[in-house]
Amino acid sequence: MTAEITPLIAGNWKMNGTSVALAEVRNLAARLAEGGPPRCTIVICPPATLLERLSEFAAPAGIVTGGQDCHPALSGAHTGDISAQMLADAGAQYTIVGHSERRTNHRETDELVRLKALAAMAANLIPIICVGETEADRDAGRAESVVASQLAGSIPDEWAGQGIVIAYEPVWAIGTGRTPTAADIEQMHNAIRRDLVTRFGDRGAATRILYGGSMKPSNAAEILRIENVNGGLVGGASLLANDFHAIISAV
Ligand code: PGA
């Protein structure tokens, strides 16, 4: 990891969790209270229905919350959508944008992701902008070029507030139990860092680049040790306090 950047471990609950799941966060808070102060920022992105309740009791435990997506507009006739301002009003400080499940299931383009990131920043949220290649892209040797083009199209030129977070999530590693080799992760994260520095200078050098895709207690320490990996975006393993706490402890 890059020493001067405070790592971030973010849990993405996806469409999982009702009120019962809040007990896991209480459990996590209790475990965090037992240990020393965590060496990372801890974010949980629950379903929107739990955001406000979770934000209220997680804050004293040092856990911040985030949305999983937001609409590019401030408000309006968009049935079923949620705006960045609503997420912030419910206590969120972050929001994921451009997750591969949104890119695939809702045909989200880089341009839409860029507009969502702008909307997030306008509402004082930090967007966690996701990028990542498919297995076909990797097999064809174009993983880096695909990610570079997603970064070019999804990151706004202008940053407001506290900037952005990038999450590199190879699509084929999400929810599959498979992960790239440490060397492949390092190569991609170094490429993303070069890209960010070329485009944004010092701010690019200070931007957190998370790894996501089947991160779990058994591989977290190895992944988090890699240069330019500044934390993780964790799906399945963030649902249980034990697993998520083990990953936080791996920092
Ligand atoms: P996973 O999901 O950890 O379950 O692979 C990661 C993500 O989609 O953010």
CSV table of C-alpha atoms and ligand atoms in Angstrom, one decimal:
chain,number,residue,atom,x,y,z
A,1,MET,CA,0.0,0.0,0.0
A,2,THR,CA,1.0,3.6,-0.4
A,3,ALA,CA,1.9,4.8,3.1
A,4,GLU,CA,0.7,8.4,2.9
A,5,ILE,CA,-2.8,7.6,1.7
A,6,THR,CA,-5.2,6.5,4.4
A,7,PRO,CA,-6.7,3.2,3.2
A,8,LEU,CA,-10.4,2.7,2.7
A,9,ILE,CA,-12.3,-0.5,3.2
A,10,ALA,CA,-15.8,-0.2,1.7
A,11,GLY,CA,-18.5,-2.8,2.0
A,12,ASN,CA,-21.0,-3.1,-0.8
A,13,TRP,CA,-24.1,-4.9,0.4
A,14,LYS,CA,-25.7,-4.8,-3.1
A,15,MET,CA,-29.4,-5.9,-2.9
A,16,ASN,CA,-28.9,-7.7,0.4
A,17,GLY,CA,-30.1,-6.9,3.9
A,18,THR,CA,-33.2,-5.9,5.8
A,19,SER,CA,-33.4,-4.6,9.3
A,20,VAL,CA,-32.1,-7.9,10.6
A,21,ALA,CA,-28.8,-7.2,9.0
A,22,LEU,CA,-28.2,-4.1,11.2
A,23,ALA,CA,-27.2,-6.6,13.9
A,24,GLU,CA,-24.1,-7.4,11.9
A,25,VAL,CA,-23.1,-3.8,12.0
A,26,ARG,CA,-23.7,-3.7,15.7
A,27,ASN,CA,-21.5,-6.7,16.0
A,28,LEU,CA,-18.8,-5.1,13.8
A,29,ALA,CA,-19.0,-1.9,15.9
A,30,ALA,CA,-18.5,-3.9,19.1
A,31,ARG,CA,-15.4,-5.6,17.6
A,32,LEU,CA,-14.0,-2.3,16.5
A,33,ALA,CA,-14.5,-0.9,20.0
A,34,GLU,CA,-12.5,-3.8,21.4
A,35,GLY,CA,-9.4,-3.2,19.2
A,36,GLY,CA,-7.4,-0.1,18.7
A,37,PRO,CA,-8.5,2.6,16.3
A,38,PRO,CA,-8.7,1.1,12.7
A,39,ARG,CA,-5.9,2.0,10.3
A,40,CYS,CA,-8.4,2.8,7.6
A,41,THR,CA,-11.6,4.6,6.8
A,42,ILE,CA,-14.5,2.1,7.0
A,43,VAL,CA,-17.5,2.6,4.7
A,44,ILE,CA,-20.7,0.5,4.4
A,45,CYS,CA,-22.9,0.9,1.4
A,46,PRO,CA,-26.2,-0.7,2.4
A,47,PRO,CA,-29.4,-0.8,0.4
A,48,ALA,CA,-31.0,2.7,0.4
A,49,THR,CA,-33.8,1.4,2.7
A,50,LEU,CA,-31.2,0.9,5.6
A,51,LEU,CA,-29.1,4.0,4.9
A,52,GLU,CA,-30.5,6.4,7.4
A,53,ARG,CA,-30.8,3.9,10.3
A,54,LEU,CA,-27.4,2.5,9.7
A,55,SER,CA,-25.8,6.0,9.4
A,56,GLU,CA,-27.3,7.0,12.8
A,57,PHE,CA,-25.8,4.2,14.8
A,58,ALA,CA,-22.7,3.5,12.8
A,59,ALA,CA,-21.3,7.0,13.0
A,60,PRO,CA,-20.3,6.8,16.7
A,61,ALA,CA,-18.4,3.5,15.9
A,62,GLY,CA,-16.4,5.4,13.3
A,63,ILE,CA,-18.2,3.7,10.4
A,64,VAL,CA,-19.4,5.9,7.6
A,65,THR,CA,-22.0,5.1,5.0
A,66,GLY,CA,-22.5,5.3,1.3
A,67,GLY,CA,-25.0,4.8,-1.4
A,68,GLN,CA,-24.7,2.2,-4.1
A,69,ASP,CA,-25.7,4.4,-7.0
A,70,CYS,CA,-27.3,7.8,-7.6
A,71,HIS,CA,-29.2,9.5,-10.4
A,72,PRO,CA,-27.3,12.3,-12.4
A,73,ALA,CA,-30.2,14.8,-11.7
A,74,LEU,CA,-30.9,16.6,-8.5
A,75,SER,CA,-34.6,15.7,-8.5
A,76,GLY,CA,-37.4,15.2,-10.9
A,77,ALA,CA,-39.7,12.6,-12.5
A,78,HIS,CA,-37.4,9.5,-12.2
A,79,THR,CA,-39.6,6.8,-10.6
A,80,GLY,CA,-37.5,4.4,-8.6
A,81,ASP,CA,-34.3,6.4,-8.7
A,82,ILE,CA,-32.5,8.1,-5.9
A,83,SER,CA,-30.6,11.4,-6.0
A,84,ALA,CA,-27.2,12.1,-4.5
A,85,GLN,CA,-28.8,14.8,-2.3
A,86,MET,CA,-31.2,12.1,-0.9
A,87,LEU,CA,-28.3,9.9,0.0
A,88,ALA,CA,-26.5,12.7,1.7
A,89,ASP,CA,-29.7,13.6,3.5
A,90,ALA,CA,-29.9,10.0,4.8
A,91,GLY,CA,-26.4,10.3,6.2
A,92,ALA,CA,-24.2,9.0,3.4
A,93,GLN,CA,-20.7,10.5,2.8
A,94,TYR,CA,-19.9,8.3,-0.3
A,95,THR,CA,-21.6,6.7,-3.1
A,96,ILE,CA,-20.6,4.0,-5.5
A,97,VAL,CA,-21.1,4.9,-9.2
A,98,GLY,CA,-20.5,2.8,-12.3
A,99,HIS,CA,-20.4,-0.6,-10.6
A,100,SER,CA,-20.1,-3.3,-13.2
A,101,GLU,CA,-23.5,-4.7,-12.2
A,102,ARG,CA,-25.1,-1.3,-13.1
A,103,ARG,CA,-23.0,-1.0,-16.2
A,104,THR,CA,-24.2,-4.4,-17.3
A,105,ASN,CA,-27.8,-4.7,-15.9
A,106,HIS,CA,-28.7,-1.0,-16.6
A,107,ARG,CA,-26.5,-0.4,-19.6
A,108,GLU,CA,-24.7,2.5,-17.9
A,109,THR,CA,-22.2,4.2,-20.1
A,110,ASP,CA,-19.0,6.0,-19.1
A,111,GLU,CA,-20.7,9.3,-19.8
A,112,LEU,CA,-23.6,8.4,-17.5
A,113,VAL,CA,-21.2,7.4,-14.8
A,114,ARG,CA,-19.3,10.7,-15.2
A,115,LEU,CA,-22.6,12.6,-14.8
A,116,LYS,CA,-23.4,10.6,-11.7
A,117,ALA,CA,-20.0,11.3,-10.2
A,118,LEU,CA,-20.6,15.0,-10.8
A,119,ALA,CA,-24.0,14.8,-9.1
A,120,ALA,CA,-22.4,13.0,-6.1
A,121,MET,CA,-19.8,15.7,-5.7
A,122,ALA,CA,-22.4,18.4,-6.1
A,123,ALA,CA,-24.1,16.8,-3.1
A,124,ASN,CA,-20.9,16.7,-1.1
A,125,LEU,CA,-20.5,12.9,-1.5
A,126,ILE,CA,-17.3,11.2,-2.5
A,127,PRO,CA,-18.0,9.1,-5.6
A,128,ILE,CA,-16.4,5.6,-5.7
A,129,ILE,CA,-16.0,5.3,-9.4
A,130,CYS,CA,-15.8,1.6,-10.5
A,131,VAL,CA,-13.9,0.3,-13.5
A,132,GLY,CA,-12.8,-3.1,-14.6
A,133,GLU,CA,-12.4,-5.4,-17.6
A,134,THR,CA,-14.4,-8.5,-18.5
A,135,GLU,CA,-12.8,-11.9,-18.8
A,136,ALA,CA,-12.9,-11.6,-22.6
A,137,ASP,CA,-11.1,-8.3,-22.4
A,138,ARG,CA,-8.4,-9.8,-20.3
A,139,ASP,CA,-8.0,-12.9,-22.5
A,140,ALA,CA,-7.7,-10.6,-25.5
A,141,GLY,CA,-4.9,-8.7,-23.8
A,142,ARG,CA,-6.9,-5.5,-23.7
A,143,ALA,CA,-7.6,-5.2,-19.9
A,144,GLU,CA,-5.4,-2.1,-19.5
A,145,SER,CA,-6.8,-0.3,-22.5
A,146,VAL,CA,-10.4,-1.0,-21.5
A,147,VAL,CA,-9.8,0.3,-18.0
A,148,ALA,CA,-7.9,3.4,-19.3
A,149,SER,CA,-10.9,4.2,-21.6
A,150,GLN,CA,-13.3,3.7,-18.7
A,151,LEU,CA,-11.2,6.0,-16.5
A,152,ALA,CA,-11.0,8.6,-19.3
A,153,GLY,CA,-14.8,8.6,-19.8
A,154,SER,CA,-16.0,8.1,-16.2
A,155,ILE,CA,-13.9,10.6,-14.2
A,156,PRO,CA,-15.1,14.2,-14.5
A,157,ASP,CA,-12.4,16.8,-15.4
A,158,GLU,CA,-13.4,19.0,-12.5
A,159,TRP,CA,-13.4,17.6,-9.0
A,160,ALA,CA,-15.3,19.3,-6.1
A,161,GLY,CA,-15.2,18.6,-2.4
A,162,GLN,CA,-13.0,15.8,-1.2
A,163,GLY,CA,-12.3,14.4,-4.6
A,164,ILE,CA,-12.9,10.8,-5.8
A,165,VAL,CA,-12.1,7.2,-5.1
A,166,ILE,CA,-11.4,4.7,-7.9
A,167,ALA,CA,-12.3,1.0,-7.5
A,168,TYR,CA,-10.7,-1.4,-9.9
A,169,GLU,CA,-13.0,-4.5,-10.1
A,170,PRO,CA,-12.3,-7.0,-12.8
A,171,VAL,CA,-15.8,-8.1,-13.7
A,172,TRP,CA,-14.8,-11.8,-13.8
A,173,ALA,CA,-13.6,-11.6,-10.2
A,174,ILE,CA,-16.8,-10.2,-8.8
A,175,GLY,CA,-18.7,-12.8,-6.7
A,176,THR,CA,-16.8,-15.7,-8.3
A,177,GLY,CA,-14.2,-16.5,-5.7
A,178,ARG,CA,-11.5,-15.9,-8.4
A,179,THR,CA,-9.0,-13.1,-8.2
A,180,PRO,CA,-6.2,-11.9,-10.4
A,181,THR,CA,-2.6,-12.6,-9.4
A,182,ALA,CA,-0.9,-10.1,-7.2
A,183,ALA,CA,1.3,-9.2,-10.2
A,184,ASP,CA,-1.7,-8.5,-12.4
A,185,ILE,CA,-3.3,-6.4,-9.7
A,186,GLU,CA,-0.1,-4.5,-9.2
A,187,GLN,CA,0.3,-3.9,-12.9
A,188,MET,CA,-3.3,-2.6,-13.3
A,189,HIS,CA,-3.1,-0.4,-10.1
A,190,ASN,CA,0.2,1.1,-11.3
A,191,ALA,CA,-1.3,1.9,-14.7
A,192,ILE,CA,-4.3,3.5,-13.0
A,193,ARG,CA,-2.0,5.6,-10.8
A,194,ARG,CA,0.0,6.7,-13.9
A,195,ASP,CA,-3.2,7.7,-15.6
A,196,LEU,CA,-4.4,9.7,-12.6
A,197,VAL,CA,-1.1,11.5,-12.1
A,198,THR,CA,-0.9,12.4,-15.8
A,199,ARG,CA,-4.4,13.8,-15.7
A,200,PHE,CA,-4.6,15.3,-12.3
A,201,GLY,CA,-1.1,15.7,-10.9
A,202,ASP,CA,-0.8,15.7,-7.1
A,203,ARG,CA,-4.5,15.1,-6.6
A,204,GLY,CA,-4.1,12.0,-8.8
A,205,ALA,CA,-1.2,10.9,-6.8
A,206,ALA,CA,-3.2,11.2,-3.5
A,207,THR,CA,-6.4,9.5,-4.9
A,208,ARG,CA,-7.3,6.1,-3.3
A,209,ILE,CA,-7.4,3.2,-5.7
A,210,LEU,CA,-9.4,0.3,-4.2
A,211,TYR,CA,-9.3,-3.3,-5.4
A,212,GLY,CA,-12.6,-5.2,-5.6
A,213,GLY,CA,-13.6,-8.7,-6.6
A,214,SER,CA,-13.7,-11.7,-4.3
A,215,MET,CA,-11.7,-9.9,-1.6
A,216,LYS,CA,-12.0,-12.0,1.6
A,217,PRO,CA,-10.2,-12.6,4.9
A,218,SER,CA,-7.9,-15.2,3.3
A,219,ASN,CA,-6.6,-13.0,0.6
A,220,ALA,CA,-7.0,-9.4,2.0
A,221,ALA,CA,-3.6,-9.1,3.5
A,222,GLU,CA,-1.8,-10.1,0.4
A,223,ILE,CA,-3.9,-7.8,-1.8
A,224,LEU,CA,-3.7,-4.9,0.5
A,225,ARG,CA,0.1,-5.1,0.6
A,226,ILE,CA,0.4,-4.4,-3.1
A,227,GLU,CA,1.7,-1.1,-4.3
A,228,ASN,CA,-1.0,1.4,-5.2
A,229,VAL,CA,-3.7,-0.7,-3.6
A,230,ASN,CA,-5.2,1.7,-1.1
A,231,GLY,CA,-8.0,-0.4,0.2
A,232,GLY,CA,-10.8,-2.6,-1.0
A,233,LEU,CA,-14.4,-2.7,-2.2
A,234,VAL,CA,-15.9,-5.8,-0.7
A,235,GLY,CA,-19.1,-7.4,-1.7
A,236,GLY,CA,-20.0,-10.8,-0.3
A,237,ALA,CA,-17.5,-10.7,2.6
A,238,SER,CA,-18.9,-7.4,3.9
A,239,LEU,CA,-22.2,-9.0,4.8
A,240,LEU,CA,-20.9,-10.8,7.9
A,241,ALA,CA,-19.2,-8.8,10.7
A,242,ASN,CA,-16.6,-11.5,11.3
A,243,ASP,CA,-15.4,-11.5,7.7
A,244,PHE,CA,-15.5,-7.7,7.2
A,245,HIS,CA,-13.7,-7.2,10.5
A,246,ALA,CA,-11.0,-9.6,9.5
A,247,ILE,CA,-10.5,-7.6,6.2
A,248,ILE,CA,-10.4,-4.3,8.1
A,249,SER,CA,-7.8,-5.9,10.5
A,250,ALA,CA,-5.7,-7.0,7.5
A,251,VAL,CA,-4.9,-3.3,6.7
B,1,PGA,P1,-17.5,-9.5,-4.2
B,1,PGA,O1,-18.1,-8.1,-4.9
B,1,PGA,O2,-16.6,-9.1,-3.1
B,1,PGA,O3,-18.7,-10.2,-3.8
B,1,PGA,O4,-16.8,-10.2,-5.3
B,1,PGA,C1,-17.3,-7.0,-5.0
B,1,PGA,C2,-18.2,-5.9,-5.6
B,1,PGA,O5,-19.0,-6.2,-6.5
B,1,PGA,O6,-18.0,-4.7,-5.3
